[in-house]
C-alpha cells in the first residue's frame, strides 16, 4: 500500500494486509502523535489496512 | 472498534477517557468539551462578541467552527506574518474557510503596517524570530479586539500546548509565567481584552480528528520558523508518558489549574496586580508596565536600525 507521510511530505510503500497498530510500529510512530487516514476516512488502531489502500499519516503535533 | 455511544464504526479512540467515538459522536464530544470550558471558566456568553485569532491551522479553524456551531458570535482575525509560501497558503485557507461560512474576517498585514515581514523585522532588531512574532501577535490580537469592540479574544491553544508550556516553565522554574497560564485571563483594565482558550480540555489529536471528520481544510505544513522548537520536544515527551499512562497530560495541567485556583483565594487577584503596575503606553495607548510598550520599543528599534523605511 502507498503511505503518504508529512513533515516532510514523502511516500513509502508498505506490504499489506496490516493492522494500523502494526503499520505505526513499523514506521516507528507513536499513535498519540498521528492520525491515520484511509482515503478520506479516519481509522483506528485495530483496523486492517489492505494492499490496495491509500493511506495518509497525518501528524497532529504543531510547534507554535 | 465500535463507538461507545451508538455502536457505529469508531473513528477515534480516546484512551484518557476510556472511550471511542464514531464521526457524529466525536463532534458532539468535542463541542461538549468546548462548551464546558466556556461555561465553567466563565469565558463568554452568547451575547458577547468573540474575536478568534486564526492561523489557518487545525486548532484555530476548528475553534471557530465549534464556537459557531454552539451558537456563539465568533468572528475571525488573521495576522499575515509575510513568511513567503507558508503565509500565502495559510491565508488562503483562512479566507476560504471564512467566506464559505459567511464569517467576518479581519486581517492585519505586517508588510503593509509594519513595512516588513516577520523574518526581516527580527533581523532588524537582532532578536529571535519567534519572540518578535509573539510580541507582535499579542499586541495586534489585543489592539484589534479592543478597537473593533470585541469583548473577548479567543485562541486555539489546546491541552498539549498548555501542558507542554507548563512543563517548560516548571523545568526552568519560570514561576513568574505560571500566573498567566490559566484558560481565562480577565480584562483587568481598560484597553485589555479578556483572553480565553476554549480548547484547553481537548488534546491536539482529538482536535485534528474533529478537523478531518468535519472536512476542515487546514494547513498541515508548519511555520518554517518552528523547526526544532523546544515545545515540540516537550510535547513529544508528554506524548510518550501519555501512551504509557493515559491521562498524564490532563492530570498535569488540570491539576496545576486546580492548585492555582485554591491558592488564588489567599492572594491578590491578577486583575489587582495588573491594575497596580499597568498604565497606557505613551506612544500607542495600549496597556504596558513600562513607559513605552514592548511593541512600540520594537518598532522604534526597527525604524532606527532599518535600512529601509519602516512604518510605526
Ligand atoms: S513558529 Fe512561526 S508563527 Fe510561530 S512564533 Fe515562530 S515565527 Fe511566529
Ligand atoms: Zn456514535
Ligand atoms: Zn505602544
Tab-separated table of C-alpha atoms and ligand atoms in Angstrom:
chain	number	residue	atom	x	y	z
A	1	UNK	CA	0.000	0.000	0.000
A	2	UNK	CA	1.052	3.585	-0.604
A	3	UNK	CA	1.586	5.515	2.610
A	4	UNK	CA	1.836	9.287	2.456
A	5	UNK	CA	3.792	10.896	5.290
A	6	UNK	CA	4.053	14.594	6.199
A	7	UNK	CA	6.834	16.771	7.660
A	8	UNK	CA	8.466	16.392	5.179
A	9	UNK	CA	5.997	15.165	2.579
A	10	UNK	CA	7.088	11.756	1.267
A	11	UNK	CA	5.610	8.431	0.199
A	12	UNK	CA	6.605	4.924	1.230
A	13	UNK	CA	5.425	1.502	0.100
A	14	UNK	CA	4.366	-0.993	2.779
A	15	UNK	CA	3.100	-4.526	2.181
A	16	UNK	CA	-0.466	-5.254	3.283
A	17	UNK	CA	-2.637	-6.524	4.800
A	18	UNK	CA	-1.597	-4.955	8.063
A	19	UNK	CA	-3.219	-3.560	11.166
A	20	UNK	CA	-2.917	0.210	11.725
A	21	UNK	CA	-1.176	-0.509	15.011
A	22	UNK	CA	1.489	-2.605	13.264
A	23	UNK	CA	1.961	-0.068	10.480
A	24	UNK	CA	2.702	2.625	13.077
A	25	UNK	CA	5.109	0.326	14.862
A	26	UNK	CA	6.923	-0.418	11.618
A	27	UNK	CA	7.197	3.299	10.823
A	28	UNK	CA	8.346	3.931	14.401
A	29	UNK	CA	5.494	6.356	15.123
A	30	UNK	CA	3.707	6.935	18.411
A	31	UNK	CA	-0.070	6.740	17.967
A	32	UNK	CA	-0.512	9.799	20.227
A	33	UNK	CA	1.304	11.945	17.664
A	34	UNK	CA	-0.507	10.958	14.451
A	35	UNK	CA	-3.850	10.146	12.872
A	36	UNK	CA	-4.223	7.532	10.150
A	37	UNK	CA	-6.474	8.366	7.212
A	38	UNK	CA	-7.635	5.835	4.592
A	39	UNK	CA	-8.974	7.645	1.514
A	40	UNK	CA	-10.632	10.439	3.462
A	41	UNK	CA	-11.791	8.359	6.430
A	42	UNK	CA	-10.111	8.163	9.832
A	43	UNK	CA	-9.255	4.653	11.003
A	44	UNK	CA	-8.476	3.313	14.481
A	45	UNK	CA	-5.534	1.183	15.649
A	46	UNK	CA	-7.288	-2.166	15.247
A	47	UNK	CA	-8.457	-1.503	11.662
A	48	UNK	CA	-6.977	-3.738	8.970
A	49	UNK	CA	-5.325	-1.995	6.003
A	50	UNK	CA	-5.252	-3.726	2.626
A	51	UNK	CA	-2.628	-3.721	-0.058
A	52	UNK	CA	-4.672	-1.508	-2.395
A	53	UNK	CA	-5.481	1.137	0.274
A	54	UNK	CA	-4.194	4.697	0.037
A	55	UNK	CA	-3.074	5.793	3.454
A	56	UNK	CA	-2.064	9.153	4.842
A	57	UNK	CA	-0.300	9.592	8.159
A	58	UNK	CA	-1.337	12.993	9.479
A	59	UNK	CA	0.929	14.437	12.184
A	60	UNK	CA	-1.003	16.198	14.942
A	61	UNK	CA	1.771	17.978	16.823
A	62	UNK	CA	2.307	21.610	15.993
A	63	UNK	CA	5.099	23.806	17.246
A	64	UNK	CA	3.527	27.245	17.743
B	1	UNK	CA	-13.574	-0.712	17.078
B	2	UNK	CA	-17.089	0.488	17.889
B	3	UNK	CA	-18.414	3.826	19.143
B	4	UNK	CA	-19.098	3.627	22.889
B	5	UNK	CA	-22.247	5.671	22.499
B	6	UNK	CA	-24.039	4.348	19.418
B	7	UNK	CA	-22.031	1.219	18.434
B	8	UNK	CA	-21.347	2.544	14.939
B	9	UNK	CA	-17.819	2.223	13.463
B	10	UNK	CA	-15.417	4.267	15.621
B	11	UNK	CA	-13.045	6.786	14.008
B	12	UNK	CA	-11.119	7.769	17.131
B	13	UNK	CA	-10.133	6.034	20.328
B	14	UNK	CA	-9.605	8.295	23.351
B	15	UNK	CA	-7.723	6.254	25.959
B	16	UNK	CA	-7.634	9.051	28.561
B	17	UNK	CA	-11.437	8.891	28.699
B	18	UNK	CA	-11.605	5.086	28.164
B	19	UNK	CA	-13.771	5.675	25.131
B	20	UNK	CA	-14.062	5.669	21.335
B	21	UNK	CA	-16.387	7.608	19.050
B	22	UNK	CA	-17.894	7.470	15.566
B	23	UNK	CA	-17.943	10.655	13.482
B	24	UNK	CA	-21.107	12.345	14.800
B	25	UNK	CA	-20.445	11.297	18.415
B	26	UNK	CA	-16.861	12.613	18.141
B	27	UNK	CA	-18.117	16.035	17.034
B	28	UNK	CA	-20.663	16.013	19.872
B	29	UNK	CA	-17.933	15.138	22.382
B	30	UNK	CA	-15.608	17.913	21.113
B	31	UNK	CA	-18.368	20.535	21.165
B	32	UNK	CA	-19.487	19.461	24.653
B	33	UNK	CA	-15.925	19.764	25.993
B	34	UNK	CA	-15.532	23.241	24.476
B	35	UNK	CA	-18.911	24.320	25.831
B	36	UNK	CA	-17.957	23.047	29.265
B	37	UNK	CA	-14.704	25.028	29.154
B	38	UNK	CA	-16.537	28.190	28.098
B	39	UNK	CA	-19.150	27.997	30.840
B	40	UNK	CA	-17.098	26.557	33.723
B	41	UNK	CA	-14.247	29.005	33.194
B	42	UNK	CA	-16.680	31.895	32.626
B	43	UNK	CA	-15.136	32.757	29.263
B	44	UNK	CA	-18.077	34.433	27.492
B	45	UNK	CA	-21.795	34.162	26.841
B	46	UNK	CA	-23.978	34.127	23.744
B	47	UNK	CA	-24.357	37.921	23.938
B	48	UNK	CA	-20.572	38.609	23.847
B	49	UNK	CA	-18.758	39.271	20.584
B	50	UNK	CA	-15.748	36.974	20.381
B	51	UNK	CA	-12.724	37.508	18.150
B	52	UNK	CA	-10.961	34.242	17.272
B	53	UNK	CA	-7.282	34.530	16.316
B	54	UNK	CA	-6.855	32.164	13.364
B	55	UNK	CA	-3.647	30.910	11.754
B	56	UNK	CA	-5.095	28.526	9.164
B	57	UNK	CA	-4.053	25.549	11.319
B	58	UNK	CA	-6.310	22.817	12.718
B	59	UNK	CA	-6.808	24.280	16.187
B	60	UNK	CA	-7.882	27.807	15.347
B	61	UNK	CA	-10.120	26.856	12.403
B	62	UNK	CA	-11.749	24.091	14.449
B	63	UNK	CA	-12.276	26.516	17.334
B	64	UNK	CA	-14.077	28.942	15.044
B	65	UNK	CA	-16.180	26.107	13.645
B	66	UNK	CA	-17.065	24.774	17.117
B	67	UNK	CA	-17.995	28.175	18.577
B	68	UNK	CA	-20.226	28.963	15.592
B	69	UNK	CA	-21.860	25.555	15.872
B	70	UNK	CA	-22.531	26.176	19.560
B	71	UNK	CA	-24.246	29.441	18.636
B	72	UNK	CA	-21.616	31.952	19.800
B	73	UNK	CA	-20.926	35.218	17.963
B	74	UNK	CA	-17.410	34.356	16.806
B	75	UNK	CA	-15.534	36.267	14.085
B	76	UNK	CA	-12.018	35.723	12.752
B	77	UNK	CA	-8.754	37.669	12.928
B	78	UNK	CA	-5.673	36.740	10.904
B	79	UNK	CA	-2.196	38.272	11.152
B	80	UNK	CA	-0.302	37.924	7.880
B	81	UNK	CA	3.309	37.494	9.011
B	82	UNK	CA	4.660	37.709	5.458
B	83	UNK	CA	6.550	34.384	5.575
B	84	UNK	CA	6.614	33.507	1.839
B	85	UNK	CA	4.655	30.470	0.650
B	86	UNK	CA	3.627	29.435	4.184
B	87	UNK	CA	1.806	32.705	4.852
B	88	UNK	CA	0.191	32.740	1.409
B	89	UNK	CA	-1.138	29.200	1.845
B	90	UNK	CA	-2.374	29.664	5.385
B	91	UNK	CA	-4.091	32.925	4.467
B	92	UNK	CA	-5.849	31.263	1.528
B	93	UNK	CA	-7.126	28.528	3.900
B	94	UNK	CA	-8.456	31.150	6.299
B	95	UNK	CA	-10.128	33.157	3.526
B	96	UNK	CA	-11.765	30.081	2.018
B	97	UNK	CA	-12.949	28.801	5.385
B	98	UNK	CA	-14.497	32.089	6.486
B	99	UNK	CA	-16.034	33.082	3.156
B	100	UNK	CA	-17.633	29.645	2.672
B	101	UNK	CA	-19.369	30.087	6.055
B	102	UNK	CA	-20.024	33.807	5.855
B	103	UNK	CA	-17.845	34.542	8.894
B	104	UNK	CA	-16.473	38.113	9.122
B	105	UNK	CA	-12.668	38.107	8.789
B	106	UNK	CA	-10.289	40.885	9.857
B	107	UNK	CA	-6.712	40.822	8.546
B	108	UNK	CA	-3.587	42.587	9.721
B	109	UNK	CA	-0.758	42.708	7.163
B	110	UNK	CA	2.698	43.042	8.700
B	111	UNK	CA	4.225	44.003	5.349
B	112	UNK	CA	1.792	46.880	4.979
B	113	UNK	CA	1.555	48.199	8.508
B	114	UNK	CA	4.992	47.428	9.893
B	115	UNK	CA	6.630	47.709	6.463
B	116	UNK	CA	8.309	44.270	6.604
B	117	UNK	CA	7.619	40.592	7.182
B	118	UNK	CA	8.408	38.891	10.485
B	119	UNK	CA	11.775	37.483	9.365
B	120	UNK	CA	13.047	40.891	8.207
B	121	UNK	CA	11.770	42.599	11.357
B	122	UNK	CA	13.509	40.054	13.578
B	123	UNK	CA	16.754	40.585	11.636
B	124	UNK	CA	16.462	44.338	12.054
B	125	UNK	CA	16.117	44.181	15.822
B	126	UNK	CA	18.519	41.241	16.284
B	127	UNK	CA	16.073	39.142	18.256
B	128	UNK	CA	14.835	35.574	17.763
B	129	UNK	CA	12.038	35.495	15.164
B	130	UNK	CA	9.545	33.660	17.369
B	131	UNK	CA	9.987	36.099	20.225
B	132	UNK	CA	9.384	39.106	17.931
B	133	UNK	CA	6.454	37.221	16.443
B	134	UNK	CA	4.989	36.619	19.909
B	135	UNK	CA	5.230	40.328	20.806
B	136	UNK	CA	3.624	41.402	17.529
B	137	UNK	CA	0.810	38.873	17.630
B	138	UNK	CA	-0.069	39.562	21.272
B	139	UNK	CA	-0.124	43.275	20.523
B	140	UNK	CA	-2.318	43.072	17.441
B	141	UNK	CA	-4.666	40.467	18.911
B	142	UNK	CA	-5.393	42.740	21.848
B	143	UNK	CA	-5.469	46.019	19.977
B	144	UNK	CA	-7.728	44.717	17.207
B	145	UNK	CA	-10.152	43.121	19.666
B	146	UNK	CA	-10.400	46.319	21.720
B	147	UNK	CA	-10.614	48.703	18.770
B	148	UNK	CA	-13.264	46.670	16.972
B	149	UNK	CA	-15.397	46.309	20.088
B	150	UNK	CA	-14.965	42.590	20.810
B	151	UNK	CA	-15.269	41.714	24.495
B	152	UNK	CA	-13.140	38.592	24.236
B	153	UNK	CA	-10.150	37.324	22.272
B	154	UNK	CA	-10.063	33.529	21.855
B	155	UNK	CA	-7.089	31.440	20.747
B	156	UNK	CA	-6.894	27.788	19.696
B	157	UNK	CA	-4.475	26.650	22.433
B	158	UNK	CA	-5.170	23.016	23.347
B	159	UNK	CA	-4.311	20.692	26.233
B	160	UNK	CA	-0.989	19.707	24.623
B	161	UNK	CA	0.018	23.348	24.110
B	162	UNK	CA	-0.737	24.226	27.707
B	163	UNK	CA	0.755	21.088	29.267
B	164	UNK	CA	3.991	21.465	27.262
B	165	UNK	CA	4.255	25.153	28.117
B	166	UNK	CA	3.719	24.319	31.772
B	167	UNK	CA	6.419	21.655	31.571
B	168	UNK	CA	8.825	24.196	30.029
B	169	UNK	CA	8.052	26.795	32.691
B	170	UNK	CA	8.424	24.293	35.518
B	171	UNK	CA	11.659	22.825	34.141
B	172	UNK	CA	13.197	26.275	34.231
B	173	UNK	CA	11.291	27.360	37.362
B	174	UNK	CA	9.887	30.333	35.499
B	175	UNK	CA	7.252	30.706	38.167
B	176	UNK	CA	6.525	34.300	37.127
B	177	UNK	CA	4.831	32.934	33.990
B	178	UNK	CA	2.624	30.472	35.836
B	179	UNK	CA	0.099	33.119	36.833
B	180	UNK	CA	-0.809	33.763	33.219
B	181	UNK	CA	-1.222	30.114	32.288
B	182	UNK	CA	-4.905	29.778	33.050
B	183	UNK	CA	-7.533	29.333	30.321
B	184	UNK	CA	-9.193	32.665	31.163
B	185	UNK	CA	-7.291	35.920	31.607
B	186	UNK	CA	-9.618	38.689	32.739
B	187	UNK	CA	-9.715	42.103	31.087
B	188	UNK	CA	-8.011	43.609	34.116
B	189	UNK	CA	-8.238	47.194	32.883
B	190	UNK	CA	-9.421	49.388	30.038
B	191	UNK	CA	-7.600	48.653	26.816
B	192	UNK	CA	-7.206	44.982	27.644
B	193	UNK	CA	-9.446	42.379	26.040
B	194	UNK	CA	-10.303	39.288	28.044
B	195	UNK	CA	-8.253	36.325	26.694
B	196	UNK	CA	-9.584	32.779	26.631
B	197	UNK	CA	-8.585	29.287	25.464
B	198	UNK	CA	-11.780	27.259	24.943
B	199	UNK	CA	-9.904	24.162	23.704
B	200	UNK	CA	-7.817	23.632	26.852
B	201	UNK	CA	-9.763	20.461	27.738
B	202	UNK	CA	-9.008	18.853	24.355
B	203	UNK	CA	-5.887	17.072	23.144
B	204	UNK	CA	-4.286	18.101	19.890
B	205	UNK	CA	-5.054	14.728	18.366
B	206	UNK	CA	-8.752	14.996	19.194
B	207	UNK	CA	-8.956	18.418	17.546
B	208	UNK	CA	-7.125	17.193	14.442
B	209	UNK	CA	-9.640	14.337	14.237
B	210	UNK	CA	-12.500	16.844	14.532
B	211	UNK	CA	-10.997	18.867	11.671
B	212	UNK	CA	-10.678	15.774	9.480
B	213	UNK	CA	-14.168	14.368	10.058
B	214	UNK	CA	-15.703	17.809	9.535
B	215	UNK	CA	-13.661	18.311	6.362
B	216	UNK	CA	-11.994	21.475	7.567
B	217	UNK	CA	-9.271	22.255	5.041
B	218	UNK	CA	-6.444	23.412	7.324
B	219	UNK	CA	-2.750	23.913	6.630
B	220	UNK	CA	-0.873	20.759	7.661
B	221	UNK	CA	2.504	22.317	6.990
B	222	UNK	CA	4.210	24.050	9.904
B	223	UNK	CA	5.585	27.571	10.046
B	224	UNK	CA	9.159	27.211	8.671
B	225	UNK	CA	10.471	29.031	11.753
B	226	UNK	CA	9.116	26.423	14.163
B	227	UNK	CA	11.589	23.698	13.174
B	228	UNK	CA	13.264	22.223	16.194
B	229	UNK	CA	11.186	24.304	18.558
B	230	UNK	CA	11.581	23.344	22.212
B	231	UNK	CA	7.819	22.999	22.526
B	232	UNK	CA	7.833	20.062	20.106
B	233	UNK	CA	10.332	18.275	22.315
B	234	UNK	CA	8.190	18.833	25.405
B	235	UNK	CA	5.093	17.684	23.530
B	236	UNK	CA	6.871	14.580	22.357
B	237	UNK	CA	7.963	13.704	25.877
B	238	UNK	CA	4.453	14.236	27.236
B	239	UNK	CA	3.051	12.042	24.456
B	240	UNK	CA	5.416	9.225	25.447
B	241	UNK	CA	4.200	9.475	29.015
B	242	UNK	CA	0.612	9.667	27.790
B	243	UNK	CA	0.847	6.488	25.746
B	244	UNK	CA	2.320	4.577	28.703
B	245	UNK	CA	-0.130	6.106	31.116
B	246	UNK	CA	-3.233	7.705	29.542
B	247	UNK	CA	-4.439	10.821	31.352
B	248	UNK	CA	-0.967	12.127	32.264
B	249	UNK	CA	-1.321	15.368	30.312
B	250	UNK	CA	-4.653	16.339	31.774
B	251	UNK	CA	-3.579	15.330	35.293
B	252	UNK	CA	-0.539	17.597	34.908
B	253	UNK	CA	-2.272	20.687	33.509
B	254	UNK	CA	-5.692	20.421	35.135
B	255	UNK	CA	-4.024	19.543	38.435
B	256	UNK	CA	-1.989	22.728	38.156
B	257	UNK	CA	-5.151	24.747	37.453
B	258	UNK	CA	-6.931	23.282	40.469
B	259	UNK	CA	-3.974	24.087	42.735
B	260	UNK	CA	-3.800	27.587	41.351
B	261	UNK	CA	-7.484	28.162	41.914
B	262	UNK	CA	-7.202	27.041	45.528
B	263	UNK	CA	-4.289	29.431	46.118
B	264	UNK	CA	-5.979	32.326	44.343
B	265	UNK	CA	-8.327	32.760	47.298
B	266	UNK	CA	-5.468	33.805	49.539
B	267	UNK	CA	-3.606	36.030	47.101
B	268	UNK	CA	-4.388	39.366	45.430
B	269	UNK	CA	-6.075	38.678	42.093
B	270	UNK	CA	-4.259	39.009	38.811
B	271	UNK	CA	-6.537	41.918	37.927
B	272	UNK	CA	-5.484	43.745	41.106
B	273	UNK	CA	-1.831	43.064	40.370
B	274	UNK	CA	-2.245	44.250	36.794
B	275	UNK	CA	-4.004	47.450	37.773
B	276	UNK	CA	-1.167	48.240	40.152
B	277	UNK	CA	1.553	48.023	37.509
B	278	UNK	CA	-0.082	48.797	34.163
B	279	UNK	CA	-0.707	52.152	32.509
B	280	UNK	CA	-1.126	53.351	28.910
B	281	UNK	CA	1.909	53.300	26.590
B	282	UNK	CA	2.959	56.905	25.872
B	283	UNK	CA	3.176	56.164	22.147
B	284	UNK	CA	0.153	53.988	21.370
B	285	UNK	CA	-2.009	53.953	24.491
B	286	UNK	CA	-2.048	50.167	24.915
B	287	UNK	CA	-1.527	48.920	28.493
B	288	UNK	CA	2.104	48.331	29.500
B	289	UNK	CA	4.283	48.095	32.601
B	290	UNK	CA	6.972	50.380	31.135
B	291	UNK	CA	6.695	53.899	29.741
B	292	UNK	CA	6.640	52.576	26.187
B	293	UNK	CA	5.132	49.157	25.396
B	294	UNK	CA	7.303	46.349	24.034
B	295	UNK	CA	5.681	46.645	20.609
B	296	UNK	CA	6.470	50.358	20.293
B	297	UNK	CA	10.013	49.758	21.560
B	298	UNK	CA	10.474	47.051	18.965
B	299	UNK	CA	9.151	49.218	16.155
B	300	UNK	CA	11.279	52.195	17.218
B	301	UNK	CA	14.332	49.984	17.111
B	302	UNK	CA	13.413	48.546	13.707
B	303	UNK	CA	12.976	52.068	12.391
B	304	UNK	CA	16.288	53.293	13.750
B	305	UNK	CA	18.361	50.307	12.607
B	306	UNK	CA	16.473	49.586	9.418
B	307	UNK	CA	17.966	50.466	6.041
B	308	UNK	CA	14.501	50.834	4.518
B	309	UNK	CA	11.611	52.920	5.811
B	310	UNK	CA	9.555	51.010	8.346
B	311	UNK	CA	6.200	52.315	9.486
B	312	UNK	CA	5.345	52.560	13.166
C	1	LIG	S1	6.870	29.448	14.627
C	1	LIG	FE1	6.259	30.990	13.097
C	1	LIG	S2	4.215	31.617	13.720
C	1	LIG	FE2	5.113	30.550	15.477
C	1	LIG	S3	6.031	32.166	16.715
C	1	LIG	FE3	7.646	31.411	15.360
C	1	LIG	S4	7.547	32.753	13.559
C	1	LIG	FE4	5.636	33.043	14.690
C	2	LIG	ZN1	-21.518	7.099	17.857
C	3	LIG	ZN1	2.833	51.186	22.494
